[in-house]
Short mmCIF file of C-alpha atoms in Angstrom, two decimals:
data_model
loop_
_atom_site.label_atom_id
_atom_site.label_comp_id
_atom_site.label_asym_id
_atom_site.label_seq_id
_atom_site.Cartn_x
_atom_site.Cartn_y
_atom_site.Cartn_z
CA UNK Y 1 35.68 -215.84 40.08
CA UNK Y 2 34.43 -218.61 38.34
CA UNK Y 3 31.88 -220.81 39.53
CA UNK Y 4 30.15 -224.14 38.10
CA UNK Y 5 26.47 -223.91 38.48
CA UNK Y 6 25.43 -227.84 39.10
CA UNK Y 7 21.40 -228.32 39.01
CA UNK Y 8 18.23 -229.11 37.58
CA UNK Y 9 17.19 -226.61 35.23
CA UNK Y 10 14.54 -224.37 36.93
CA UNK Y 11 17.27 -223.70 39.92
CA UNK Y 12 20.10 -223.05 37.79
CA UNK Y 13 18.19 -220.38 35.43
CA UNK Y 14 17.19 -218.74 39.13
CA UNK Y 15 20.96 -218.85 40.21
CA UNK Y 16 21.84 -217.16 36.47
CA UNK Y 17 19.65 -214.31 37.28
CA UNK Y 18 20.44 -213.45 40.51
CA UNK Y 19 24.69 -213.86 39.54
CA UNK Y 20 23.93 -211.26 36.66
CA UNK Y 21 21.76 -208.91 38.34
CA UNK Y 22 23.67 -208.71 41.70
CA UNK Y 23 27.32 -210.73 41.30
CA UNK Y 24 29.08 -209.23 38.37
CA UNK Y 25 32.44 -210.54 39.52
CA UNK Y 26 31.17 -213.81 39.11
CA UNK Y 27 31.47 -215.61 35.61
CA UNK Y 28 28.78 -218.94 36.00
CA UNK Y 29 28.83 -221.72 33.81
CA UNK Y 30 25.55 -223.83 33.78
CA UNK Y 31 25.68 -227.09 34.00
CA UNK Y 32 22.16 -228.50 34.16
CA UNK Y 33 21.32 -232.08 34.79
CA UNK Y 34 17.71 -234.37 34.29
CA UNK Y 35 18.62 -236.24 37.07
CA UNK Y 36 21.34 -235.25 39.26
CA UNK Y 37 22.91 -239.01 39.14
CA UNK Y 38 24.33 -236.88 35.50
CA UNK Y 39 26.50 -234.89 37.61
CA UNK Y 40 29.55 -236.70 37.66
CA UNK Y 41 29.39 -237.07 34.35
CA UNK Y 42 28.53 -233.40 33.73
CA UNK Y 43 31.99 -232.56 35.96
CA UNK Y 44 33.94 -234.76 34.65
CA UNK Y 45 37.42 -232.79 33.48
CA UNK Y 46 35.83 -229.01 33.79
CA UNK Y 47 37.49 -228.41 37.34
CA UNK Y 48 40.62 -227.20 35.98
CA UNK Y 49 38.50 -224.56 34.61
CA UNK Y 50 36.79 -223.36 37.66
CA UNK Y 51 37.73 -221.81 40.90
CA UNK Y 52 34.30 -223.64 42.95
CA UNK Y 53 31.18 -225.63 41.84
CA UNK Y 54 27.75 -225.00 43.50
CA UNK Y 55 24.96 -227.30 43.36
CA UNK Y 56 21.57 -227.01 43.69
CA UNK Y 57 21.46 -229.06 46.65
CA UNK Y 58 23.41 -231.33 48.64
CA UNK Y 59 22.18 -234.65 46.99
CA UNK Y 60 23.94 -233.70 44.02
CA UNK Y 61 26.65 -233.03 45.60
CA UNK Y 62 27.10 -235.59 48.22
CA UNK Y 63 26.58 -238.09 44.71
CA UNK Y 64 29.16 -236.54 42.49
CA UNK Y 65 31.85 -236.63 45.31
CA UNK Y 66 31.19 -240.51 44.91
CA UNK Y 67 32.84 -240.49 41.58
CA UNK Y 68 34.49 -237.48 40.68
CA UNK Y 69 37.22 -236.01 43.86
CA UNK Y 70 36.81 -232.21 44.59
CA UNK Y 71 40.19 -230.41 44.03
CA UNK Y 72 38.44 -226.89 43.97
CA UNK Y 73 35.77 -225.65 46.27
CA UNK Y 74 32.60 -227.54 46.08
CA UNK Y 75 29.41 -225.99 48.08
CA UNK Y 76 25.44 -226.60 48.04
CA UNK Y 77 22.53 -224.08 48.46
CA UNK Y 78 20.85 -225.18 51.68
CA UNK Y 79 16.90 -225.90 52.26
CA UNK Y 80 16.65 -223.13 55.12
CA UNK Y 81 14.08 -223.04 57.94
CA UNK Y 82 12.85 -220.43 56.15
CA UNK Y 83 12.41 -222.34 52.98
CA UNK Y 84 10.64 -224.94 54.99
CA UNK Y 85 8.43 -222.08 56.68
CA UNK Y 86 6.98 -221.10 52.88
CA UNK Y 87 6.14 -224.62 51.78
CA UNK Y 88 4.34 -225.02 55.31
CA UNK Y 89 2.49 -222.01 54.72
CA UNK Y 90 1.52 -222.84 51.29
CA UNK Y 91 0.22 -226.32 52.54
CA UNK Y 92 -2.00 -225.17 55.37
CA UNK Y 93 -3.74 -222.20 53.14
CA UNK Y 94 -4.59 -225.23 51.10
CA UNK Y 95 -7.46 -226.70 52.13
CA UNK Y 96 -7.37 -229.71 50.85
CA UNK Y 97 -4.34 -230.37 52.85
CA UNK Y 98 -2.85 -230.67 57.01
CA UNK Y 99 0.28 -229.70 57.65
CA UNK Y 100 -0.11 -231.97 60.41
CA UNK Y 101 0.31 -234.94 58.32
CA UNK Y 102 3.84 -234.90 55.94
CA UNK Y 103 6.35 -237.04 54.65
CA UNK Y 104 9.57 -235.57 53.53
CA UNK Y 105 12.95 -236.58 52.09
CA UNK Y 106 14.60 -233.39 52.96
CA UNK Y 107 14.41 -232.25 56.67
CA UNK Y 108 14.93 -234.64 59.83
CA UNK Y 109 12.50 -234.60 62.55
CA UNK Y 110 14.76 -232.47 64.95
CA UNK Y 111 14.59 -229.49 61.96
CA UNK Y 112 11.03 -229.99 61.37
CA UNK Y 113 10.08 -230.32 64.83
CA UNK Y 114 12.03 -226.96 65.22
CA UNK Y 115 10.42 -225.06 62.81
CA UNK Y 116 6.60 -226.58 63.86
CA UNK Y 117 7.55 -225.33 67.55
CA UNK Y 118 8.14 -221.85 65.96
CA UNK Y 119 4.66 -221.80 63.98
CA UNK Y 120 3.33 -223.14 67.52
CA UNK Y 121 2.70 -226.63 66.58
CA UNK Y 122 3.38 -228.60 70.16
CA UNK Y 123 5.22 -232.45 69.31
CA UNK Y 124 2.06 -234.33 70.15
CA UNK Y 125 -0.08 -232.45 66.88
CA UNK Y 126 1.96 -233.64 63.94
CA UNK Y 127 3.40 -236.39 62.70
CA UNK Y 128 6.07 -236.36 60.17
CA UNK Y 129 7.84 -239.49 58.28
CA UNK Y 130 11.54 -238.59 57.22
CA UNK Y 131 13.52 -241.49 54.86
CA UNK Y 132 16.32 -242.76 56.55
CA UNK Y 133 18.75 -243.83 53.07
CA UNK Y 134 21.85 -242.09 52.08
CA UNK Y 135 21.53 -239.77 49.04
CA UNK Y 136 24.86 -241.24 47.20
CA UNK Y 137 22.58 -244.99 46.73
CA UNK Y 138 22.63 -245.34 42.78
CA UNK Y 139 18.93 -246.30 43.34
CA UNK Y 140 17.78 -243.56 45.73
CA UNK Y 141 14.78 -241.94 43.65
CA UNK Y 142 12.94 -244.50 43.60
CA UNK Y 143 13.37 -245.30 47.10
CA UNK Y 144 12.23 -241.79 48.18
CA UNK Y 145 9.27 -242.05 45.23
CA UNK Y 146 8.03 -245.32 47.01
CA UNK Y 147 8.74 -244.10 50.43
CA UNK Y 148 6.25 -241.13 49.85
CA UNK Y 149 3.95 -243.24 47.88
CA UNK Y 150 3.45 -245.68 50.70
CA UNK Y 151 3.04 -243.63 52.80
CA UNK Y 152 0.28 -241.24 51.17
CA UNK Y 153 -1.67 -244.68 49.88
CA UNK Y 154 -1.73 -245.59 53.32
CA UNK Y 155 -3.62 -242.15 54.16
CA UNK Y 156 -1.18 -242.06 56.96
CA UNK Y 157 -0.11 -237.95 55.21
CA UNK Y 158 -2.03 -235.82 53.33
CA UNK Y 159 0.98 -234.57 51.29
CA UNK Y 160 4.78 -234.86 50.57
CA UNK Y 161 7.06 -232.56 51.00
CA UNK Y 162 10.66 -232.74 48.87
CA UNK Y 163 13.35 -230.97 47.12
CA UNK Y 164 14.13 -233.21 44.43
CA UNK Y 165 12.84 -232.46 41.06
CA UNK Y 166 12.78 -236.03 39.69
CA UNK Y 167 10.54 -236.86 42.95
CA UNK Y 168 8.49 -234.28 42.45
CA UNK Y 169 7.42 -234.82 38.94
CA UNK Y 170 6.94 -238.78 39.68
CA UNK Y 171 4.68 -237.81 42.06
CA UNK Y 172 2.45 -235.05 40.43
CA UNK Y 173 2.50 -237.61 37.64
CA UNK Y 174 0.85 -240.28 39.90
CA UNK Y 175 -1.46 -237.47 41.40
CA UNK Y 176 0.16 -237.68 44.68
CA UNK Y 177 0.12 -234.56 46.35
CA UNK Y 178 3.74 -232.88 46.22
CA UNK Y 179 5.11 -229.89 47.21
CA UNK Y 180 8.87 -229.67 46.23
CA UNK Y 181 11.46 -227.13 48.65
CA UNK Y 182 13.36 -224.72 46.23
CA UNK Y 183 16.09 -222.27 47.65
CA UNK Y 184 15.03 -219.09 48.22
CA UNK Y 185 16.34 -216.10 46.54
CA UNK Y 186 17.91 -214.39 49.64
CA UNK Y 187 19.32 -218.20 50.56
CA UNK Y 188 21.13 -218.60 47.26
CA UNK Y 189 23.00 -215.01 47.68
CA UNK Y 190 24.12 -216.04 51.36
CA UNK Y 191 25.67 -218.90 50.06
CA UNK Y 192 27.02 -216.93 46.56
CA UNK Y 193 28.62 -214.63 49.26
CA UNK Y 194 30.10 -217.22 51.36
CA UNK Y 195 31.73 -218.80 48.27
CA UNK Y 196 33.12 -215.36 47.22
CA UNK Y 197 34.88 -215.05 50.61
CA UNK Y 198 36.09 -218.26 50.74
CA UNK Y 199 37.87 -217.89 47.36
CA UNK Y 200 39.32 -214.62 48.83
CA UNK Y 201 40.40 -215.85 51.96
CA UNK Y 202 41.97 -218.93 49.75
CA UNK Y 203 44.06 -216.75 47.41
CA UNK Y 204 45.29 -215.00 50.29
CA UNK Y 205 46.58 -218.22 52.05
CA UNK Y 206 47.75 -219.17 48.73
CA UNK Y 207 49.12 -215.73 48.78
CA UNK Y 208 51.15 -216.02 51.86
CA UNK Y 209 54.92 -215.35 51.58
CA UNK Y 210 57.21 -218.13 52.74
CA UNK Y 211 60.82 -217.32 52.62
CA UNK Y 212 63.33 -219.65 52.07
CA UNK Y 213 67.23 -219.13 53.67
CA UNK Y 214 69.81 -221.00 51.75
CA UNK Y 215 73.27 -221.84 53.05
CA UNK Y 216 75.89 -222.78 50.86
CA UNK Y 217 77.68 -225.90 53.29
CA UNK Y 218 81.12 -225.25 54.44
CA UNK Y 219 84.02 -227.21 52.77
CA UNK Y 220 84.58 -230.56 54.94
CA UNK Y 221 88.49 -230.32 56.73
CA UNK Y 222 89.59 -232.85 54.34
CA UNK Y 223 88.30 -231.37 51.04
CA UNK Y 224 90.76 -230.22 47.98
CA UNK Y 225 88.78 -226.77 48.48
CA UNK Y 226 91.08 -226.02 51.49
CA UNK Y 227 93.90 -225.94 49.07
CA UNK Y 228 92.50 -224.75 45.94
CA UNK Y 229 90.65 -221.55 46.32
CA UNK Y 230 90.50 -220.48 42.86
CA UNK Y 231 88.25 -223.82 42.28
CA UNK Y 232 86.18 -222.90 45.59
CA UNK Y 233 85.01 -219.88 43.62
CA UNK Y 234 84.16 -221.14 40.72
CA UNK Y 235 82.23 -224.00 42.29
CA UNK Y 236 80.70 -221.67 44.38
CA UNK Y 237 79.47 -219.94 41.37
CA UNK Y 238 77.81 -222.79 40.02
CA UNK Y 239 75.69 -223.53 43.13
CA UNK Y 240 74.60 -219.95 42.71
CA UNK Y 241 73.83 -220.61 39.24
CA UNK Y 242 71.23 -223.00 40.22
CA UNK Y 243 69.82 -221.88 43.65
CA UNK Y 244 68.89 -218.59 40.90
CA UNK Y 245 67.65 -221.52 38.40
CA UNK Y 246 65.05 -222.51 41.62
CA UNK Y 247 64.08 -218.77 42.24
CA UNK Y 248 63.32 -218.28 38.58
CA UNK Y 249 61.05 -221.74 39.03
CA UNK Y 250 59.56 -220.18 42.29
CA UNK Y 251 59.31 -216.23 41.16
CA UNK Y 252 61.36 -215.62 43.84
CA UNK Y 253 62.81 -212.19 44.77
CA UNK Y 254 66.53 -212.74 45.43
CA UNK Y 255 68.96 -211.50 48.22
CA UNK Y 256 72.67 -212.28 48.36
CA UNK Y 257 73.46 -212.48 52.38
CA UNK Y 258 77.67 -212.40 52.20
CA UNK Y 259 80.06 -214.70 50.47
CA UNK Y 260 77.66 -218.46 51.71
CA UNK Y 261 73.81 -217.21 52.20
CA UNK Y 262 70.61 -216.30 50.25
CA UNK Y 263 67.59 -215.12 50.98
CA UNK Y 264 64.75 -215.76 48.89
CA UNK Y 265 60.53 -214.48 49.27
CA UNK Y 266 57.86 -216.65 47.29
CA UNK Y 267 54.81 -217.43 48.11
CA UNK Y 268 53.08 -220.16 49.37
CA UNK Y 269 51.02 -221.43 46.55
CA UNK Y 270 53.92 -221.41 44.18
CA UNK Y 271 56.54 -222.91 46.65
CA UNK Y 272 54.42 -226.06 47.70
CA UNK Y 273 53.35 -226.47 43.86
CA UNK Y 274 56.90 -226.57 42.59
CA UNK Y 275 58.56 -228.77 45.30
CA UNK Y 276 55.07 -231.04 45.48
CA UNK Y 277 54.70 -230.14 48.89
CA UNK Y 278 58.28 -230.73 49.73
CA UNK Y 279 58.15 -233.95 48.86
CA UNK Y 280 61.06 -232.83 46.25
CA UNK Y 281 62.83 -230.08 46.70
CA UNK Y 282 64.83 -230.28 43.39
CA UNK Y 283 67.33 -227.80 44.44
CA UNK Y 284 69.45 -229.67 46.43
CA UNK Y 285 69.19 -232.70 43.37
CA UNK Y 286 70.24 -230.28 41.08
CA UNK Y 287 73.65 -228.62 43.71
CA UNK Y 288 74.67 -231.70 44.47
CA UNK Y 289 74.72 -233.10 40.28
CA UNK Y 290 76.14 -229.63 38.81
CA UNK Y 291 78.86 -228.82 41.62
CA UNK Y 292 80.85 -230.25 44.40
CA UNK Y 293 79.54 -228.71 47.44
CA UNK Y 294 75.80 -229.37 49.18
CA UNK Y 295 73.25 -226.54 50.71
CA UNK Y 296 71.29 -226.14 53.96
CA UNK Y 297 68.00 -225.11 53.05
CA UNK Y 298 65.18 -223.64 55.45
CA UNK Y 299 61.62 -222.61 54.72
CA UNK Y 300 59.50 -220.50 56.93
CA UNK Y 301 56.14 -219.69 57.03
CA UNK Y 302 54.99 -216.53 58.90
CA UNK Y 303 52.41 -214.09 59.43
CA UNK Y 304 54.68 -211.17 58.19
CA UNK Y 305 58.02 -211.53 56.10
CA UNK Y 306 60.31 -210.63 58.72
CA UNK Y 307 58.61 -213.62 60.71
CA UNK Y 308 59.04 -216.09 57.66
CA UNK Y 309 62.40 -214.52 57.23
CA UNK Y 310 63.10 -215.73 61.20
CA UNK Y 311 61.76 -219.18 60.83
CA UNK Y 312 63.63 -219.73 57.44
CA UNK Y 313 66.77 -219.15 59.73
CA UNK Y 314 65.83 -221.29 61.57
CA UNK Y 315 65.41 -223.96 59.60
CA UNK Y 316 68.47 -223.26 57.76
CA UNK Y 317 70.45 -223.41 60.92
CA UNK Y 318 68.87 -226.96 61.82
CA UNK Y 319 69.90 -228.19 58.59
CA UNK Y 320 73.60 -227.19 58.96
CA UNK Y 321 73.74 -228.87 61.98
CA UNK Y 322 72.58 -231.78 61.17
CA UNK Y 323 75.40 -232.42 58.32
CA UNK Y 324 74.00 -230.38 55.39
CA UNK Y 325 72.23 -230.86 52.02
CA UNK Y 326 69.36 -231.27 54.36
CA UNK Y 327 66.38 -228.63 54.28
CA UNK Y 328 63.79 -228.03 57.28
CA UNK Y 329 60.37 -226.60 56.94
CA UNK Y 330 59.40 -224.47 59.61
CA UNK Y 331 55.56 -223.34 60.34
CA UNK Y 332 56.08 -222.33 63.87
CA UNK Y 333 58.68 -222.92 66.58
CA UNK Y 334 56.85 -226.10 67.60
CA UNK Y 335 56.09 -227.29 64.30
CA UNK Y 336 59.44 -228.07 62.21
CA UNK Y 337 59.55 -231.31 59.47
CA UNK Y 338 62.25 -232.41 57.99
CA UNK Y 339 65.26 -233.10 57.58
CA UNK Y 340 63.65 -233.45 53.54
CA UNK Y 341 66.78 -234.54 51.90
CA UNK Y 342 67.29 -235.89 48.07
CA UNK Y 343 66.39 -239.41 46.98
CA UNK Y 344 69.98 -240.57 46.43
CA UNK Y 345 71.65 -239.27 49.54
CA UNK Y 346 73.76 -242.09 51.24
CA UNK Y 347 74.80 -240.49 54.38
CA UNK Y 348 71.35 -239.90 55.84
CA UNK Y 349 67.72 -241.45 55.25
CA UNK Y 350 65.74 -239.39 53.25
CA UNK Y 351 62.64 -238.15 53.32
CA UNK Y 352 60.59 -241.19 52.10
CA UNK Y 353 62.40 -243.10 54.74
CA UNK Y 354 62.65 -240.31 57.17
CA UNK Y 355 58.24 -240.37 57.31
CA UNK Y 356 56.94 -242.81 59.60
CA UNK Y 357 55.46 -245.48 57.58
CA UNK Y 358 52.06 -245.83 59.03
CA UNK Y 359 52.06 -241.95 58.73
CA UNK Y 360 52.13 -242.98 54.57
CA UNK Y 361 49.77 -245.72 55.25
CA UNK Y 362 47.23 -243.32 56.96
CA UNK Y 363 47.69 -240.73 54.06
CA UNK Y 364 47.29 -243.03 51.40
CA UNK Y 365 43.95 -244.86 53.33
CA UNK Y 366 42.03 -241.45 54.07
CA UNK Y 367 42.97 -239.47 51.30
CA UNK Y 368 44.59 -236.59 53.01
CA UNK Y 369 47.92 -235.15 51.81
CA UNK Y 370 51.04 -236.60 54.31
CA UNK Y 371 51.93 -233.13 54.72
CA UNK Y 372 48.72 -232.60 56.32
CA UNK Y 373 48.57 -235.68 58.73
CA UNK Y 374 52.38 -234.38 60.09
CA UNK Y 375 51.11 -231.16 60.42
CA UNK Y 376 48.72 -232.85 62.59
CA UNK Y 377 50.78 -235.50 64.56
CA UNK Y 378 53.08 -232.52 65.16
CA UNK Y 379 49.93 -230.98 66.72
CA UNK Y 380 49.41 -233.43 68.57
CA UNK Y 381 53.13 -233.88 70.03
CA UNK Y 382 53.51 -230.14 70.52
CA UNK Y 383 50.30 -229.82 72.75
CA UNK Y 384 50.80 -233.10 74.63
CA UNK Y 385 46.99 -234.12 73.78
CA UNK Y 386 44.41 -235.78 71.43
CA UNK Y 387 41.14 -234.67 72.19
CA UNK Y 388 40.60 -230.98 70.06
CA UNK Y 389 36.95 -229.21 69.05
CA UNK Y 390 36.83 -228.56 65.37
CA UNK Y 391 37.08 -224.84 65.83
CA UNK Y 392 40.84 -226.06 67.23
CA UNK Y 393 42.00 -227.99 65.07
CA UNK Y 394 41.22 -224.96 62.67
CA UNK Y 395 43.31 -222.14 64.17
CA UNK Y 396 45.75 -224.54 64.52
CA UNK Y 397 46.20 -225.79 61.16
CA UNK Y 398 45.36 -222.36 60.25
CA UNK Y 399 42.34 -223.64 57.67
CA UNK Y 400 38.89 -222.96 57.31
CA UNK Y 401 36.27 -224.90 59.67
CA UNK Y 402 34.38 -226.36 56.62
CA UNK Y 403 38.03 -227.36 55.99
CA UNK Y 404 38.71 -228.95 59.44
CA UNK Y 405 35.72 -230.76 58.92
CA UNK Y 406 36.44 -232.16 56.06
CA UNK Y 407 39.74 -233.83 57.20
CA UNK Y 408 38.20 -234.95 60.76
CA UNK Y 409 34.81 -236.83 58.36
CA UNK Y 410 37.24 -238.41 55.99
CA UNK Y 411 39.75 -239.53 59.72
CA UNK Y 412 36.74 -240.71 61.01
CA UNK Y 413 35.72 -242.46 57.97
CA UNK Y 414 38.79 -244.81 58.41
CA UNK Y 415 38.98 -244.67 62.56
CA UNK Y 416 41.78 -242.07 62.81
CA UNK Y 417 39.39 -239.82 65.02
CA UNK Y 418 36.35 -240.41 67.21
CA UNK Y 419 33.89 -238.33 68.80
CA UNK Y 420 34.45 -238.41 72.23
CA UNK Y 421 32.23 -235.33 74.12
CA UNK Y 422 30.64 -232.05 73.73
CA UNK Y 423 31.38 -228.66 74.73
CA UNK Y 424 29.29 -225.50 75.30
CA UNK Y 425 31.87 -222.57 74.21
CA UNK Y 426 29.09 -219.89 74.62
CA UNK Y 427 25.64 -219.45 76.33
CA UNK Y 428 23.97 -218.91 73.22
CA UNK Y 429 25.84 -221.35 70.37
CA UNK Y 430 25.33 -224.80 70.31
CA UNK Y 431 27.23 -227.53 71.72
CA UNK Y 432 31.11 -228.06 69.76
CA UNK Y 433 31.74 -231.56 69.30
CA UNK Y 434 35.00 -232.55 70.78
CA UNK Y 435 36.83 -235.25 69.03
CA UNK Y 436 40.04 -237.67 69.60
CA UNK Y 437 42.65 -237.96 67.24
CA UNK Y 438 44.34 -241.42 67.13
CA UNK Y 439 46.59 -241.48 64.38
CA UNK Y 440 49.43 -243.82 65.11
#
């Protein structure tokens, strides 16, 4: 696995040591910034070479996503309690300094008062000033550098607290009393471990086999076929010719079904490359310019290959009834899109028409592929509601939660999906946020 290791230099060398010592499988490359406004810069063009990117912390990343779009995994070490626990103990064996007096730019008062509760610290025997800006501002170190500074010239704390290097050094340098959050050691291999089986648990969705049932169309009543079966043959040759042509495109094992029908097992990463997500399926393009006959064409995802194998039938078999030289994709029996037919068909509206336009219109305004925003309206039209908890819309779409999450921030971002409620889903976990989908 390679990984991308985005960060000032101090945390990066730590991150190098622990990947060699403990993480063989992983290959870093350093990327080390002065100030982590360099990072987009610093990415620019190397994710093609890399299977994730971790930064240092989340201001880095939350800045770089700004400028530069993530197309491979992108994750950030997190400031744990724990983290928090050491500074606070290395600020109240000071004496010089109260840990009942702080400013910090990295926790919010519901994590700090958290963590002072646990050292037995009651709400009414500290006071804490957190900055309130967003991380991606162009102009945020020296907002959090004057936020602190106030605030310490004021003699309102007796010392900062912060996890930005830049911060940290402006400080020191203007003898303000700093004390900068770095990831600890066992922090940086949690998240080191949840990248590794997120990559895994990626190339095995990417992995998945999809099989494809192809139907060579029957002659219309009034065709010349009816009367010439010697050119049947031979055109029935040449659509083999090229549905073999797609398979070798796909590395696709091939199975001839009798005289009309194949069979063909991919897998899902190579399938949705190839046909862009089924936006093209050059197949029927290419059957319908090098012969004289059309194909039904059905792809099925499944948890086995006999259960892709089922849905590819059926999506075959939806095609042929619908007139042909059609193909449906089939994820479940309640989620089926198409028909996806060629750009140039005259008979039927293809598949640019065929999508809703505000469907493209919501793609195109939050980002999100349209094959993912009709995999959710036909969510939402198979289950008869709109209101899902993250963990949901997960299982459903059969994605990761820090996936799911994803989508729902950048629908919400553009008022495709709202929070409407919360719901307890065990005694012990925390509340699920359940939110409404309104995408037209």
């Amino acid at each position: 696995m390679k990984i991308g290791i985005v960060g000032p230099p101090e945390i990066v060398d730590k991150i190098l040591r622990i990947i060699k010592c403990e993480f063989h499988q992983i290959k870093p490359t350093a990327y080390v910034y002065k100030m982590y406004t360099e990072a987009p810069k610093l990415l620019q063009n190397q994710q093609p070479y890399l299977d994730a990117v971790l930064f240092a912390g989340s201001t880095p990343l939350f800045y770089a996503e700004k400028y530069v779009k993530p197309v491979i995994a992108w994750e950030f070490i997190p400031r744990s309690g724990s983290s928090l626990l050491q500074v606070l103990l290395q600020i109240a064996l000071s004496p010089k300094y109260s840990i009942h007096r702080l400013s910090s730019d990295l926790y919010d008062l519901n994590q700090l008062s958290e963590t002072y509760q646990e050292i037995g610290v009651a709400g009414d025997q500290f006071q804490v000033f957190t900055t309130t800006k967003a991380p991606c501002d162009d102009h945020y170190i020296e907002y959090v550098c004057a936020f602190h500074e106030q605030h310490y010239r004021r003699r309102q704390i007796s010392c900062c607290i912060t996890a930005l290097y830049n911060v940290h050094e402006a400080l020191t340098a203007k003898n303000i009393p700093s004390f900068r959050v770095d990831p600890s050691a066992n922090v940086i291999r949690q998240t080191l471990h949840k990248m590794q089986l997120n990559h895994l648990l990626q190339v095995s969705q990417q992995s998945q086999i999809v099989a494809l049932s192809i139907r060579i169309d029957s002659p219309s009543e009034y065709s010349l076929f009816n009367d010439n079966e010697y050119q049947y043959i031979i055109d029935k040759t040449n659509v083999a010719r090229q549905i073999y042509l797609f398979a070798q495109r796909i590395q696709a094992a091939v199975i001839e079904v009798g005289a009309r029908d194949f069979l063909l097992f991919s897998t899902k990463h190579l399938v949705e490359s190839v046909t862009n997500s089924f936006e093209n399926i050059h197949l029927l393009q290419t059957v319908k310019e090098n012969s004289a006959s059309t194909v039904s064409i059905g792809v099925g995802y499944g948890q086995t290959a006999r259960e892709a194998k089922s849905h590819a039938s059926l999506g075959m078999d939806r095609a042929s009834r619908q007139g042909g030289h059609a193909a449906f994709i089939v994820y479940n029996a309640a989620e089926i899109i198409g028909p996806v037919r060629t750009n140039d068909n005259k008979q039927q509206t293809d598949i640019k028409q065929k999508i809703d336009q505000k469907f493209l219109a919501v793609s195109e305004r939050s980002g999100i592929s349209t094959n993912t925003i009709f995999r959710l309206c036909s969510i939402l039209e198979s289950h008869g509601k709109r209101r899902f908890t993250a963990s949901e819309l997960a299982a459903l779409l059969n994605v990761s939660l820090r996936t799911t999450n994803r989508l729902l921030a950048k629908l919400e971002e553009h008022g495709y999906c709202f929070e409407v409620g919360k719901r307890v889903l065990t005694q012990a976990g925390r509340p699920s946020r359940i939110v409404e989908l309104r995408i037209p």
